[in-house]
Coordinates of C-alpha atoms in Angstrom, one line a residue:
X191 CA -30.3 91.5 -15.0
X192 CA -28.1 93.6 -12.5
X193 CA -25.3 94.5 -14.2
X194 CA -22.5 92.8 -11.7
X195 CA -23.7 89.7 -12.0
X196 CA -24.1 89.7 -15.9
X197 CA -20.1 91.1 -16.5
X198 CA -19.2 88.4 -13.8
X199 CA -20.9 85.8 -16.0
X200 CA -19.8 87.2 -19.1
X201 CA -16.3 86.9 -17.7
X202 CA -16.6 83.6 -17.5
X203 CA -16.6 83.1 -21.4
X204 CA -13.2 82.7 -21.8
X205 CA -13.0 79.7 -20.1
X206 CA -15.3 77.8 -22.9
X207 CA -16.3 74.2 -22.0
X208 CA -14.1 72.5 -19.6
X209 CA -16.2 68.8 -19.2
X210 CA -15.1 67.8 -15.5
X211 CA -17.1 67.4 -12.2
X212 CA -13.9 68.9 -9.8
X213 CA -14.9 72.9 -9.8
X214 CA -19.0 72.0 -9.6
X215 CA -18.3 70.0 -6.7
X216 CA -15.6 72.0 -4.8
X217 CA -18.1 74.9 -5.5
X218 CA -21.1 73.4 -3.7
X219 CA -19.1 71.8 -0.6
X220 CA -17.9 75.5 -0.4
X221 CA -21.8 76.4 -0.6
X222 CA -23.3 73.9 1.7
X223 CA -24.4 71.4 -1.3
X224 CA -27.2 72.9 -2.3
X225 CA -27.9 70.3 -4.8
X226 CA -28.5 67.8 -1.8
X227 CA -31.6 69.7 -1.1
X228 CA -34.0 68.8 -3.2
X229 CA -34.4 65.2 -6.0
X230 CA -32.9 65.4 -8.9
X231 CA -34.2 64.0 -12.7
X232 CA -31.3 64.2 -14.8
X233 CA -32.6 64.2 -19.1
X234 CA -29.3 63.5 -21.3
X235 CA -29.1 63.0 -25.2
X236 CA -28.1 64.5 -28.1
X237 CA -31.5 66.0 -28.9
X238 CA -35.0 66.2 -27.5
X239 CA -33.3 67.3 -23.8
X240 CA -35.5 70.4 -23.9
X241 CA -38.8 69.8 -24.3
X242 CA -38.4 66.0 -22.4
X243 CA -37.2 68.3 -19.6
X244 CA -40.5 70.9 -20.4
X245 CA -42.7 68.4 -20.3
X246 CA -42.0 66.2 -17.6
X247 CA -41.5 69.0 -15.6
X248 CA -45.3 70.3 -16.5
X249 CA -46.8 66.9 -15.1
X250 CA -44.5 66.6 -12.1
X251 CA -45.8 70.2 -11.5
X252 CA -49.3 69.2 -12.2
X253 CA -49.2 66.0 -9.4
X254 CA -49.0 69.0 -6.9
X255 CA -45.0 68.6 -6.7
X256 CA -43.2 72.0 -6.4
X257 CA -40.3 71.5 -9.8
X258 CA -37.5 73.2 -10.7
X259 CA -36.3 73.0 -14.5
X260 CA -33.3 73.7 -15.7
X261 CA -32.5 74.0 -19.4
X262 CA -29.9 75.3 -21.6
X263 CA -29.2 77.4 -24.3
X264 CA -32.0 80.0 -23.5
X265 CA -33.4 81.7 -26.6
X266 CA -33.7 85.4 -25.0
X267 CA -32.9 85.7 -21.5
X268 CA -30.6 83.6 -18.8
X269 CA -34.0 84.2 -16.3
X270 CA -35.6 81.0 -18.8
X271 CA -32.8 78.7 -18.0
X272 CA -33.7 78.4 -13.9
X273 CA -37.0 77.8 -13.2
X274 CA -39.7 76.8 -10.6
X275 CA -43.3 75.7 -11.7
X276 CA -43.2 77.8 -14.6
X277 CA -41.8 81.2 -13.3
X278 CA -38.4 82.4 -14.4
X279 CA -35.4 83.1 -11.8
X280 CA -36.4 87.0 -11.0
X281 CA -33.4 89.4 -12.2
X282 CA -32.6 90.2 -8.4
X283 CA -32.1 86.4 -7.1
X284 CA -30.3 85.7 -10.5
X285 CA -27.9 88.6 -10.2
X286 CA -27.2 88.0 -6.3
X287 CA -26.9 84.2 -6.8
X288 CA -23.9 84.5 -9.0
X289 CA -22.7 87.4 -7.1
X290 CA -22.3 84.5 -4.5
X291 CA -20.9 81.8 -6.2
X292 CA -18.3 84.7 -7.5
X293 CA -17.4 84.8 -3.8
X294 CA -17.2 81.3 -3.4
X295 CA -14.8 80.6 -6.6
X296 CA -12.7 83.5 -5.3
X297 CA -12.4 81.9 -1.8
X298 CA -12.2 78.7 -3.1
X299 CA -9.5 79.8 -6.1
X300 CA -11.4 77.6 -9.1
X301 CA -12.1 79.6 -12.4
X302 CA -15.8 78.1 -13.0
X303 CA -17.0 78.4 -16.4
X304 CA -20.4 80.0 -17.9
X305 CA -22.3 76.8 -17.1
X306 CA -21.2 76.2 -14.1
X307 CA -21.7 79.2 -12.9
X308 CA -25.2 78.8 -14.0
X309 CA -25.5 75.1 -13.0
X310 CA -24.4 76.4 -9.4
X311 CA -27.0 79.2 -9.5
X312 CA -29.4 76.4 -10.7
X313 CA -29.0 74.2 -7.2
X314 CA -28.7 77.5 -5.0
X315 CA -32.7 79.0 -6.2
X316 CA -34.3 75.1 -5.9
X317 CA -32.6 75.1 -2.6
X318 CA -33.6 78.4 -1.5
X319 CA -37.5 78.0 -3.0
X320 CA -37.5 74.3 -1.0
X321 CA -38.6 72.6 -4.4
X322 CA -39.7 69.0 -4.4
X323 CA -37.5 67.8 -7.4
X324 CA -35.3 69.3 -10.0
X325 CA -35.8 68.3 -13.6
X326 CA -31.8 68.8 -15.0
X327 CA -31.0 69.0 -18.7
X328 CA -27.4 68.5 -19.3
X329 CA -24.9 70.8 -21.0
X330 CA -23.1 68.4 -22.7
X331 CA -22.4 64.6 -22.6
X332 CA -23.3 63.6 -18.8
X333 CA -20.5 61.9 -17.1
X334 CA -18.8 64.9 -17.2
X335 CA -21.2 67.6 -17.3
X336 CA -21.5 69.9 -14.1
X337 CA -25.2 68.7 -13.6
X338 CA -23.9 65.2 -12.3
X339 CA -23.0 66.8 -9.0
X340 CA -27.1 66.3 -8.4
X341 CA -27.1 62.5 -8.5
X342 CA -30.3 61.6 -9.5
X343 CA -31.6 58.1 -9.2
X344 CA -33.4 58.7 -12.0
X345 CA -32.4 59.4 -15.8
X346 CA -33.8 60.2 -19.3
X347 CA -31.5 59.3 -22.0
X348 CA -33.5 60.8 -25.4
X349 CA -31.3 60.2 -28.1
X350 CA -27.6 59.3 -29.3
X351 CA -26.3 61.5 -32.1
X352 CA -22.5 62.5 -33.3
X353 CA -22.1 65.8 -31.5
X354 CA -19.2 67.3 -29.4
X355 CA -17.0 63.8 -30.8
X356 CA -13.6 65.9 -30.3
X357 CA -14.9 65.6 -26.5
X358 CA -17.9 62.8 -26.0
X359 CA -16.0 60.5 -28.3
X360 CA -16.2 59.6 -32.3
X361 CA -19.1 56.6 -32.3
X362 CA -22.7 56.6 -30.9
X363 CA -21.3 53.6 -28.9
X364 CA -19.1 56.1 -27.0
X365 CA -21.1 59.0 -27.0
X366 CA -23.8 56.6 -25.4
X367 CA -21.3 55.9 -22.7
X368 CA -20.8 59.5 -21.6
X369 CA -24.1 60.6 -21.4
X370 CA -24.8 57.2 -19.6
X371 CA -22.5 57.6 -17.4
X372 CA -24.6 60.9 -15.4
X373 CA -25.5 57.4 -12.8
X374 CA -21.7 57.9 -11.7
X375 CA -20.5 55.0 -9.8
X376 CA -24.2 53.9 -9.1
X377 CA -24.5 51.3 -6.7
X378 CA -27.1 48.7 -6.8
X379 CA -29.2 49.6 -4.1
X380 CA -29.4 53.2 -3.0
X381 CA -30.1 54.3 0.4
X382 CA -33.9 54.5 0.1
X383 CA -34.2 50.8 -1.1
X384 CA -34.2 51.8 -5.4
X385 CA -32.0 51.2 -8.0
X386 CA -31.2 53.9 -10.2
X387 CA -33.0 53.7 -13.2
X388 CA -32.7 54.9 -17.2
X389 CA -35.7 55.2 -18.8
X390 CA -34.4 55.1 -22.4
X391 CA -35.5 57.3 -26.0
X392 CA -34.9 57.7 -28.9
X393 CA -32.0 55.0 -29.7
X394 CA -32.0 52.2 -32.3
X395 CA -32.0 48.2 -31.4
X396 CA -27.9 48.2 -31.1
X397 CA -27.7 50.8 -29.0
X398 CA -30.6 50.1 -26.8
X399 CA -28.2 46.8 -25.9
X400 CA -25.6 48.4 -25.5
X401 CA -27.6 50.4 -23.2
X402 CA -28.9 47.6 -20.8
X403 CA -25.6 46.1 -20.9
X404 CA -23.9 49.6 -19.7
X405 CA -26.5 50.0 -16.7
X406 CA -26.2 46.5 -15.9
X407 CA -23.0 46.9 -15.0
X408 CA -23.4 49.8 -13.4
X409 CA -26.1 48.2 -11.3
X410 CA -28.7 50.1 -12.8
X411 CA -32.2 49.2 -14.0
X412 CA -33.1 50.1 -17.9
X413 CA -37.4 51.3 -19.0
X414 CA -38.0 50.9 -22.2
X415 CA -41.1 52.4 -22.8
X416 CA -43.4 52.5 -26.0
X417 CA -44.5 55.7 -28.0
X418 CA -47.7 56.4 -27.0
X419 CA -50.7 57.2 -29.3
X420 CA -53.0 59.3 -27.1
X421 CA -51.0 62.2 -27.1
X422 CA -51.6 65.2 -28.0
X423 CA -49.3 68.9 -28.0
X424 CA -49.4 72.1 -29.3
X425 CA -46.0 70.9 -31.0
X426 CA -46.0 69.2 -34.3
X427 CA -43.9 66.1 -34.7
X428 CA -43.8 62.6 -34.1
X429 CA -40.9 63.2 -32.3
X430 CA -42.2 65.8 -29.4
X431 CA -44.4 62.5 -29.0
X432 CA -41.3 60.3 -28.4
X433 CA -40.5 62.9 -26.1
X434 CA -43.4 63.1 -24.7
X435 CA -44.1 59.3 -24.0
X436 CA -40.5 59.4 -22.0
X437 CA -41.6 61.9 -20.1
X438 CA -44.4 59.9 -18.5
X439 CA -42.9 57.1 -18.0
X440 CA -40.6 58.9 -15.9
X441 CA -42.8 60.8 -14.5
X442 CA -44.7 57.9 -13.3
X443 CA -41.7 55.7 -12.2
X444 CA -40.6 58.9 -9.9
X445 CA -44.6 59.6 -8.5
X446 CA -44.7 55.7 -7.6
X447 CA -41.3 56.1 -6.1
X448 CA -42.3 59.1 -3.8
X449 CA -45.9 57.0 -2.6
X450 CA -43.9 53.7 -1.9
X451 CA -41.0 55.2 0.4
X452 CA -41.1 55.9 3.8
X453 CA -41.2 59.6 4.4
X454 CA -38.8 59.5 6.8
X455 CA -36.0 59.4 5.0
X456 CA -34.6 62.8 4.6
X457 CA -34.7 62.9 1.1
X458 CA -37.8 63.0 1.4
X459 CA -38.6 65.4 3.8
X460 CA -39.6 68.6 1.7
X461 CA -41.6 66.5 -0.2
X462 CA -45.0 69.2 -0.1
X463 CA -47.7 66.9 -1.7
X464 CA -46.6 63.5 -3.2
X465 CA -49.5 61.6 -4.9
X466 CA -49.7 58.7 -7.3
X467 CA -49.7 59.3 -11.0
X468 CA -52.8 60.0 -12.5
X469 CA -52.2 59.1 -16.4
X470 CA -55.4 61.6 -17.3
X471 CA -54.5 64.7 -15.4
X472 CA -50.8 64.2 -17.2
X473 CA -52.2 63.9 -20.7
X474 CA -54.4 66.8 -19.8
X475 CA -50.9 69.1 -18.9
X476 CA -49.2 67.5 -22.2
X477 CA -52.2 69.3 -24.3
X478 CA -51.5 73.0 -23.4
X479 CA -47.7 72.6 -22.9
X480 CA -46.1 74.1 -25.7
X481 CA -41.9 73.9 -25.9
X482 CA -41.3 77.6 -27.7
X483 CA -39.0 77.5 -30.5
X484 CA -39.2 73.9 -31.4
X485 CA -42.2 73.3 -34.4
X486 CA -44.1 76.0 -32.8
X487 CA -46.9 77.2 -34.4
X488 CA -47.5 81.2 -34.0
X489 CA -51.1 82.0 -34.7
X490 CA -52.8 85.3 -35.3
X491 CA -55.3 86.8 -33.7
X492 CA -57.3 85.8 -36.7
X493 CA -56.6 81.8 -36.1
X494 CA -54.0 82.3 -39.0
X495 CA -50.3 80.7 -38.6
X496 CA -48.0 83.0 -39.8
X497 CA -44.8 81.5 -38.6
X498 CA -43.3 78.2 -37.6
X499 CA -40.6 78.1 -36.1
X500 CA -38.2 75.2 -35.4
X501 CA -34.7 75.3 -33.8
X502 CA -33.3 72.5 -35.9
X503 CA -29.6 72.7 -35.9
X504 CA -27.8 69.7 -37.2
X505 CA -28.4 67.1 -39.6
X506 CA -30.2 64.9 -37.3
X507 CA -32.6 67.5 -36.1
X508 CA -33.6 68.5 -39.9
X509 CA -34.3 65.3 -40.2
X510 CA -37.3 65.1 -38.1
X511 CA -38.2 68.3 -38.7
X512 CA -38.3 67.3 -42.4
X513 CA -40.8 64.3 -41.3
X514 CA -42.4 66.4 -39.6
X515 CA -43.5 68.6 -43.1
X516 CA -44.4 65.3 -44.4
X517 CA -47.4 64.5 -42.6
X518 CA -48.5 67.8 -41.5
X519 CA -48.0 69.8 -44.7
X520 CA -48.0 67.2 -47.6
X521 CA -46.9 68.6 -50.8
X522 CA -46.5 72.1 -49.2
X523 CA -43.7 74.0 -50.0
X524 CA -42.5 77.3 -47.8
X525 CA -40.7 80.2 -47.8
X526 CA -37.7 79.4 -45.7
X527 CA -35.8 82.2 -43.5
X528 CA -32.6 79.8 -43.0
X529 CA -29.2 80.5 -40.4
X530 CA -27.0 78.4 -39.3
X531 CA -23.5 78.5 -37.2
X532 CA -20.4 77.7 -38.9
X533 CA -19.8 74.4 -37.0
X534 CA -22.6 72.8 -38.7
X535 CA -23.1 70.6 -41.7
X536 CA -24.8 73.2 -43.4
X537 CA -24.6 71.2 -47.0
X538 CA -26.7 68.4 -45.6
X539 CA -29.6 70.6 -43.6
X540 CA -30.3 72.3 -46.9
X541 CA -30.2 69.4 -49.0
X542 CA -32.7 67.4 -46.7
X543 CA -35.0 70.7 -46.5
X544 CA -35.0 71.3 -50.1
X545 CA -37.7 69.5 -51.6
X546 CA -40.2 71.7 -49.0
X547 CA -38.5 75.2 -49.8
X548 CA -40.2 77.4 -52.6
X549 CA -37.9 80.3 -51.1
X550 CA -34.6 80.6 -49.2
X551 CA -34.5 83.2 -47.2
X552 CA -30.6 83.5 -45.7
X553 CA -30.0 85.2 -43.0
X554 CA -27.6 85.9 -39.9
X555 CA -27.5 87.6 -36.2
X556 CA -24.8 89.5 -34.7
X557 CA -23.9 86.2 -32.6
X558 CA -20.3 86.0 -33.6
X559 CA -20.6 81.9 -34.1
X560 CA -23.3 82.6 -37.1
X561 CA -22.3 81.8 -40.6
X562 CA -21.3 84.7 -43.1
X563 CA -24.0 85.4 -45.8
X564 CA -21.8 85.0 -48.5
X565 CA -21.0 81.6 -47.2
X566 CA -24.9 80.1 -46.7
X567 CA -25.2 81.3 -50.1
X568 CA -22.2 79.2 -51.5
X569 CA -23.5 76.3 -49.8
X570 CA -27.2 76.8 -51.4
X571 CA -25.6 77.1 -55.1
X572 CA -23.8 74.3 -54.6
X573 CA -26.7 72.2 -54.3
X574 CA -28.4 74.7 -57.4
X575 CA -30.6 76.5 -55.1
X576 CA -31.6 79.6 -55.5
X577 CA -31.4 82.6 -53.3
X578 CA -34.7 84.4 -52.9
X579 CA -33.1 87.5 -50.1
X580 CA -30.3 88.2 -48.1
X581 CA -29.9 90.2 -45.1
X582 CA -29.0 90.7 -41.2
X583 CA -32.1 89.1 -38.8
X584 CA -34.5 91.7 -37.8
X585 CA -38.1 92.3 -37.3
X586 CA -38.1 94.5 -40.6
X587 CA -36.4 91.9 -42.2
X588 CA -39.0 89.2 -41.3
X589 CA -41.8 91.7 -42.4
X590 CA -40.2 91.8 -46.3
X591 CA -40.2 88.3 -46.3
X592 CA -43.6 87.7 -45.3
X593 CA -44.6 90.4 -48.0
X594 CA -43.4 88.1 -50.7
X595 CA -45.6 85.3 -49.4
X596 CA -48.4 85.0 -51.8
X597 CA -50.2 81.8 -51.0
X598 CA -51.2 82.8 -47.5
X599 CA -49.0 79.9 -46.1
X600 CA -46.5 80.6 -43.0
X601 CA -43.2 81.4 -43.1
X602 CA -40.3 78.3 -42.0
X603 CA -37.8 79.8 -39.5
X604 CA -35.3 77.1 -38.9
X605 CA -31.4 76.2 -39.2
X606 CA -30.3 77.6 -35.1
X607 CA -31.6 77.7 -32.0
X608 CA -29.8 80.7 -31.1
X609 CA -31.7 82.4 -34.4
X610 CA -35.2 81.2 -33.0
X611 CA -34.3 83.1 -29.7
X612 CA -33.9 86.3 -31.8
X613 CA -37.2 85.4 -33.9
X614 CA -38.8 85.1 -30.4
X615 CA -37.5 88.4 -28.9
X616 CA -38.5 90.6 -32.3
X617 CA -42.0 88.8 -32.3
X618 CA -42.9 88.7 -28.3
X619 CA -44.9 91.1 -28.3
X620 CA -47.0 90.4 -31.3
X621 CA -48.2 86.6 -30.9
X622 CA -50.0 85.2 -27.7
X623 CA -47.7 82.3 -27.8
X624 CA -44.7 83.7 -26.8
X625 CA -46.3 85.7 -24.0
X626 CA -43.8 84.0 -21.3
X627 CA -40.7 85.8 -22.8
X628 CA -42.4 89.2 -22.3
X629 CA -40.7 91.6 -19.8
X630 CA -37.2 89.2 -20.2
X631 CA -34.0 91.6 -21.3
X632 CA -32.2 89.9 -24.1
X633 CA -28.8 87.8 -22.7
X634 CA -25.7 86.4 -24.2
X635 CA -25.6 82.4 -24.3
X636 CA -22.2 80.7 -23.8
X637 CA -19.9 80.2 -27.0
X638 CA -20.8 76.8 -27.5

C-alpha cells in the first residue's frame, strides 16, 4: 500500500473500538452515501461470519451478479478485506480511498476509527466498481457496528457465543439482541414490497425463539433452514457445512427477490444480470471454494498434506475444530504448533485439543496482543502437558517442527487467526492453495 494512506490508517489505532453508528453515518452523508449504491447482505455472529460471507458471495458471483465482500481481520494484507468477484482492492484505489475519507473526517471534524475507516473505504470501491450487491461481515456485534449504515433487507445471523460481553452484553440472550439488531428500526414492509428477513445459523432451540420473537417485533421475517447433506468443500468440518447450507438459503431468498421485483425501482437499477437460483450451479461454486485459514488443507505437489491450518481462537471455535479431528482423523494424533492472544481462555483450548496432540509446538508473533512463551507454557503444565519446542513464528521455525514429524502426518497450526495470517504469508509461495495472497505486502490488523 502507498505509504500515506497506511500511516493515516495506522493513526487510527488509537482510537480502538468505539461501537456507534454516528461517525459511519456523518462520514458517508459527507461522501454522497456510497453505501446507498449498491444491496447490501449483512452476515453477523459470533463465529462462522467469514467463510458464510466467502461463500455466499462465490454463488451470488456465480448467478452472474457482480459482488463485493467485505470481511475482517485479514490474515496478510488490508487489499483481502474489500473485494469484488474475487479480486482484492488494488494498492492504488486502497491508498487514495482512505486518503479521501481522511479528508472527509477532517472536514467533517469526527475521529473515525480503523474500521470505519475501512468500512467507509468498503462502500466507496462497491460504489465506484457499480457492484450488484455487497456481502458485509460485521466487526463486532451489529446494532452498533459501522456496517449497519448499509441497511440490508437481508441478514445472516451464524452463531451466538460469549465474546466482546464488556460491550455486546454478558448472556447469549443479549448478545443475540445486538447482533440482531443490524435490521435497525426495520419496518414491516420496505419500499420494494419485502420484509426484511434473518435467515438464522448456528443457535440452539432457546435462542432460535428468542430469535423469531425479536424479528417479530421488529417486523421482520425469520428462515430457518436445514443443514444440508449434498455439500461438498475443500474445508473440513461439519460446521463449514452449517455455513455453507446458510449461505444458500440466502442466496436463494436474495436471487428470488431480484426476479420477483419490478426493475424499476432504483434499487435495482445496476442490477447487471439477475437470474433465478439454480441450486446445481451453486453446489458446483461451493466444491472449489476454499475459505484460507480455516481447516484448510495445504497439499504438496506430491498430493501430500503437510499442513492444516485452522484459525480457531476461543473455546467455542476449538470445539468444532476438535469435532472436526474426530471424523476426519479418528484416533490420529498431531504435532500441534499452538498461539494464542492473551485475552483468550487459553486453559480450555488446550484442554479440549489435548487428547489429539502427540506434540505442542508453542509459539508467538511479533503482534503485540500474542501471549508470552513462558506463559502458554504455564498454561500446558498446568494441565501436565508437555512442551515439545518453543520459539518466535517463522518459516525456519515451521521447517524444525516438521523435521520432527516422523509418521508422515501434517502438522496442526491453530490457536489465532492472526497466527494463521503469518503461517499463510511464510508459506505463500510454496503451496498452490494460498496462491491468492501472492503479490499482497504484509499489513497491521486493528488491536482487537
Amino acid at each position: 500500500m502507498i505509504q500515506n494512506g497506511l500511516e493515516y490508517l495506522n493513526s487510527r489505532l488509537i482510537f480502538g473500538m468505539m461501537p456507534g453508528l454516528a461517525s459511519t453515518r456523518k462520514l458517508c452523508e459527507a461522501l454522497g452515501n456510497p453505501q446507498k449504491k449498491f444491496k447490501t447482505i449483512h452476515v453477523v455472529g459470533t463465529n462462522g461470519k467469514g467463510s458464510t460471507s466467502y461463500y455466499l458471495s462465490g454463488v451470488l458471483q456465480a448467478h452472474g451478479l457482480k459482488t463485493g465482500l467485505y470481511t475482517s481481520p485479514h490474515l496478510v494484507s488490508m487489499r483481502e478485506r474489500i473485494r469484488v468477484n474475487d479480486l482484492p482492492i488494488d494498492d492504488e484505489s486502497l491508498d487514495r480511498l482512505i486518503m479521501q475519507v481522511k479528508a472527509a473526517a477532517e472536514e467533517t471534524q469526527v475521529e473515525p476509527t480503523f474500521f470505519e475507516v475501512l468500512t467507509i473505504v468498503a462502500f466507496l470501491y462497491y460504489a465506484e466498481q457499480n457492484i450488484d450487491v455487497a456481502v458485509l461481515e460485521a466487526g463486532m456485534g451489529g446494532r452498533l457496528d459501522s456496517t449497519a449504515v448499509a441497511d440490508g433487507e437481508l441478514i445472516v445471523l451464524t452463531s451466538i457465543g460469549l465474546e466482546h460481553t464488556e460491550v455486546l452484553g454478558s448472556t447469549e440472550s443479549a448478545i443475540l439482541k445486538e447482533k440482531m439488531g443490524v435490521a435497525g428500526s426495520a419496518q414491516s414492509i420496505l419500499s420494494n414490497g419485502h420484509s426484511k428477513t434473518f435467515v438464522l445459523g448456528g443457535l440452539n432451540d432457546a435462542l432460535i425463539a428468542e430469535a423469531k420473537i425479536f424479528a417479530a417485533s421488529h417486523g421482520c421475517l425469520c428462515v430457518v433452514p436445514e443443514i444440508r447433506n449434498d455439500i461438498e468443500l475443500p474445508n473440513l468440518g461439519q460446521h463449514y457445512i452449517e455455513n455453507a447450507s446458510l449461505s444458500l438459503k440466502a442466496a436463494e431468498l436474495f436471487l428470488q427477490r431480484i426476479s420477483n421485483s419490478d426493475k424499476e425501482i432504483p434499487a435495482f437499477a445496476g442490477m447487471t444480470n439477475p437470474s433465478v437460483y439454480d441450486d446445481a450451479l451453486a453446489l458446483k461454486t461451493l466444491a472449489t471454494r476454499s475459505w484460507a485459514g480455516r481447516m484448510q488443507k495445504l497439499i504438496d505437489a506430491n498430493g501430500v498434506t503437510k499442513f492444516i491450518l485452522d484459525g480457531a481462537h476461543n473455546s467455542h471455535a476449538v470445539r468444532r475444530l476438535v469435532e472436526t479431528l474426530d471424523k476426519y482423523y479418528p484416533n490420529q494424533k498431531f504435532h500441534c504448533v499452538f498461539g494464542a492472544l492473551r485475552d483468550k481462555d487459553v486453559g480450555e483450548m488446550l484442554k479440549l485439543m489435548a487428547p489429539h496432540v502427540s506434540a505442542w509446538h508453542i509459539t508467538r508473533t511479533p503482534y503485540p496482543r500474542f501471549r508470552e512463551l513462558i506463559d502458554l507454557q504455564g498454561e500446558l503444565e498446568k494441565l501436565g502437558l508437555h512442551v515439545a519446542s518453543a520459539g518466535e513464528f517463522s518459516l525456519e521455525y515451521l521447517n524444525e517442527v516438521c523435521a520432527s514429524v516422523t509418521d508422515g502426518s501434517p502438522v496442526l497450526i491453530t490457536g489465532s487467526l492472526y497466527m494463521i495470517g503469518a503461517t499463510v504469508q511464510a508459506l505463500k509461495d510454496v503451496f498452490d492453495g494460498l496462491a491468492f495472497f501472492r503479490g499482497m505486502e504484509p499489513t497491521t490488523n486493528e488491536h482487537r
